[in-house]
């Protein structure tokens, strides 16, 4: 991603050309003036881990292909990498929903950023988040039908950049109640009637 939390540790993929042609020479990514040893994935991609930043800022991300003692201050291969304060989660509602999915879950906290990568992760399933404000986002729970018998508790994770996730809490999938009988089924108009509902809830 082109952004990540200021505590570092984000795995960044850097795209370019001719990385494999340098053979055994170490390649580096620079986050500001802090070097990070790069791992060559293939001829057009490097993998680097971001360094910690002292505060939320936009940092130049530079790549350099040379032995460390030959590094120069001015490098041509430069793009911008945004550091942000890690998001914090206070609460979310509702904390459960049917296995069919489709439940709108509201997450409250701070540090949410309106990006195309803003997302919620229900277990292994990722859904796009709707940015409401810096302290509130909304996600729709995905379907869990056919994967596991409910009730099922799964971790709910939130991410600004689609890579680094923050634990929000446990979300529970259950079978939606089904009404099988209503008694009485009719009564006089404008009269209070006590109704008895029979239902079945799958376990």
Coordinates of C-alpha atoms in Angstrom, one line a residue:
X1 CA 0.0 0.0 0.0
X2 CA 1.0 3.7 -0.3
X3 CA 0.1 4.4 3.3
X4 CA 0.4 2.7 6.7
X5 CA 0.4 3.3 10.5
X6 CA 3.3 5.3 12.0
X7 CA 4.4 2.5 14.2
X8 CA 5.8 0.8 11.1
X9 CA 5.9 -2.9 10.2
X10 CA 3.8 -2.6 7.1
X11 CA 4.9 -4.8 4.2
X12 CA 5.1 -2.6 1.1
X13 CA 5.4 -3.9 -2.5
X14 CA 7.5 -1.6 -4.7
X15 CA 7.1 -1.9 -8.4
X16 CA 9.9 -1.1 -10.9
X17 CA 12.2 -2.8 -13.4
X18 CA 15.4 -4.8 -13.6
X19 CA 15.7 -5.6 -9.9
X20 CA 17.0 -9.1 -10.6
X21 CA 19.8 -7.8 -12.7
X22 CA 21.7 -6.6 -9.6
X23 CA 22.4 -10.2 -8.6
X24 CA 23.7 -10.4 -5.0
X25 CA 23.8 -6.6 -4.4
X26 CA 21.6 -5.5 -1.6
X27 CA 18.7 -3.3 -2.5
X28 CA 17.2 -0.8 0.0
X29 CA 14.0 1.2 0.5
X30 CA 14.3 4.5 2.3
X31 CA 11.4 5.8 4.4
X32 CA 12.5 9.4 4.8
X33 CA 16.2 8.9 5.8
X34 CA 15.7 5.4 7.4
X35 CA 16.8 2.4 5.2
X36 CA 15.0 -0.9 5.1
X37 CA 16.6 -3.9 3.4
X38 CA 14.5 -5.0 0.4
X39 CA 13.6 -8.5 -0.7
X40 CA 13.6 -9.1 -4.4
X41 CA 10.3 -10.8 -5.4
X42 CA 11.0 -10.8 -9.1
X43 CA 12.4 -8.5 -11.8
X44 CA 9.7 -5.9 -11.4
X45 CA 8.8 -6.1 -7.7
X46 CA 10.6 -5.5 -4.3
X47 CA 9.2 -6.1 -0.8
X48 CA 10.1 -3.7 2.0
X49 CA 9.0 -3.3 5.6
X50 CA 8.2 0.3 6.7
X51 CA 10.2 1.9 9.4
X52 CA 8.7 3.6 12.4
X53 CA 7.8 7.3 12.1
X54 CA 7.8 9.8 15.0
X55 CA 4.6 11.4 13.9
X56 CA 1.9 11.2 11.2
X57 CA 3.5 12.6 8.0
X58 CA 4.0 12.1 4.3
X59 CA 7.4 10.5 3.8
X60 CA 9.4 10.1 0.5
X61 CA 9.9 6.4 -0.2
X62 CA 13.0 5.9 -2.2
X63 CA 14.6 2.8 -3.6
X64 CA 18.3 2.4 -4.2
X65 CA 20.2 -0.4 -5.9
X66 CA 23.8 -0.3 -4.7
X67 CA 26.0 -1.4 -1.8
X68 CA 25.0 0.4 1.4
X69 CA 28.3 2.3 1.7
X70 CA 27.6 3.8 -1.8
X71 CA 24.2 5.2 -1.0
X72 CA 23.6 8.8 -2.2
X73 CA 21.4 11.4 -0.6
X74 CA 19.6 12.4 -3.9
X75 CA 17.9 9.4 -5.6
X76 CA 15.7 9.5 -8.7
X77 CA 13.4 6.6 -7.8
X78 CA 11.1 8.4 -5.3
X79 CA 7.4 8.1 -4.5
X80 CA 5.4 9.3 -1.5
X81 CA 4.4 7.1 1.4
X82 CA 1.8 8.4 3.9
X83 CA 2.1 7.6 7.6
X84 CA -1.0 7.9 9.8
X85 CA -1.9 7.4 13.4
X86 CA -3.2 3.9 14.0
X87 CA -7.0 3.7 14.1
X88 CA -8.6 2.9 17.4
X89 CA -11.9 1.0 17.9
X90 CA -14.2 1.9 20.8
X91 CA -17.3 -0.2 20.0
X92 CA -19.6 -1.6 17.2
X93 CA -23.3 -2.4 16.9
X94 CA -24.9 -4.8 16.4
X95 CA -22.5 -7.5 17.7
X96 CA -24.3 -10.3 15.9
X97 CA -26.3 -11.1 12.8
X98 CA -27.8 -13.9 10.7
X99 CA -25.6 -16.3 8.7
X100 CA -27.2 -15.0 5.5
X101 CA -25.2 -11.7 6.0
X102 CA -26.5 -8.4 5.0
X103 CA -26.3 -6.8 8.4
X104 CA -25.1 -3.2 8.5
X105 CA -22.5 -3.0 11.3
X106 CA -21.6 0.4 12.7
X107 CA -18.1 0.8 14.0
X108 CA -17.1 3.7 16.3
X109 CA -13.6 4.8 17.1
X110 CA -11.1 7.3 15.8
X111 CA -8.5 7.6 13.0
X112 CA -10.6 6.3 10.1
X113 CA -9.5 7.5 6.7
X114 CA -11.6 7.8 3.6
X115 CA -9.6 5.6 1.2
X116 CA -10.6 2.9 -1.3
X117 CA -8.8 0.4 0.9
X118 CA -11.0 1.1 4.0
X119 CA -12.4 -2.2 4.9
X120 CA -13.8 -4.6 7.5
X121 CA -12.7 -8.2 7.8
X122 CA -15.2 -10.7 9.2
X123 CA -13.0 -13.7 9.9
X124 CA -11.4 -14.4 6.4
X125 CA -14.0 -12.4 4.4
X126 CA -13.2 -8.8 3.6
X127 CA -15.9 -6.2 2.8
X128 CA -15.6 -2.6 1.7
X129 CA -16.3 -0.1 4.5
X130 CA -18.4 3.1 4.1
X131 CA -16.7 6.1 5.5
X132 CA -19.1 8.2 7.6
X133 CA -16.6 10.3 9.6
X134 CA -13.2 10.0 11.2
X135 CA -14.9 8.4 14.2
X136 CA -17.4 6.1 12.4
X137 CA -17.6 3.7 9.5
X138 CA -20.1 1.1 8.4
X139 CA -19.7 -2.4 6.9
X140 CA -22.2 -5.0 5.7
X141 CA -21.6 -8.5 7.0
X142 CA -20.9 -11.1 4.4
X143 CA -22.8 -14.4 4.2
X144 CA -21.5 -17.3 6.2
X145 CA -24.0 -19.9 4.9
X146 CA -22.5 -23.3 4.0
X147 CA -19.1 -22.6 5.7
X148 CA -19.8 -23.5 9.3
X149 CA -22.7 -24.4 11.6
X150 CA -23.9 -21.4 13.6
X151 CA -23.7 -19.9 16.1
X152 CA -20.2 -19.0 15.1
X153 CA -17.9 -16.3 16.8
X154 CA -15.4 -14.6 14.4
X155 CA -13.0 -11.7 14.8
X156 CA -14.0 -8.4 13.3
X157 CA -11.0 -6.5 12.0
X158 CA -10.7 -2.9 10.6
X159 CA -8.2 -1.6 8.1
X160 CA -7.4 1.8 6.6
X161 CA -5.0 0.5 4.0
X162 CA -6.2 -3.1 3.4
X163 CA -3.0 -4.6 4.9
X164 CA -2.7 -3.6 8.5
X165 CA -5.7 -4.6 10.6
X166 CA -7.0 -3.5 14.0
X167 CA -9.1 -5.9 16.1
X168 CA -12.6 -4.5 16.8
X169 CA -14.1 -7.3 18.7
X170 CA -16.0 -10.6 18.2
X171 CA -18.9 -10.8 15.9
X172 CA -21.4 -13.7 16.2
X173 CA -23.3 -15.3 13.3
X174 CA -26.6 -17.0 14.2
X175 CA -29.6 -18.5 12.5
X176 CA -32.3 -15.9 12.0
X177 CA -35.5 -16.7 14.1
X178 CA -38.3 -18.2 12.1
X179 CA -42.0 -17.6 13.2
X180 CA -44.0 -20.8 12.7
X181 CA -47.3 -19.9 14.4
X182 CA -49.2 -16.9 15.5
X183 CA -52.1 -17.3 18.0
X184 CA -54.7 -15.9 17.8
X185 CA -54.4 -15.1 14.1
X186 CA -57.3 -12.6 14.1
X187 CA -59.1 -10.3 16.6
X188 CA -61.5 -7.4 16.9
X189 CA -60.4 -4.0 15.6
X190 CA -59.1 -1.4 18.1
X191 CA -58.8 -4.0 20.8
X192 CA -55.6 -5.0 22.6
X193 CA -54.9 -8.7 22.0
X194 CA -52.2 -10.8 23.6
X195 CA -50.3 -12.7 20.9
X196 CA -48.4 -15.9 21.3
X197 CA -45.5 -16.6 18.9
X198 CA -44.0 -19.9 18.4
X199 CA -40.5 -19.9 16.8
X200 CA -37.6 -22.1 16.1
X201 CA -34.0 -21.1 16.3
X202 CA -31.4 -23.3 14.8
X203 CA -28.4 -24.1 17.0

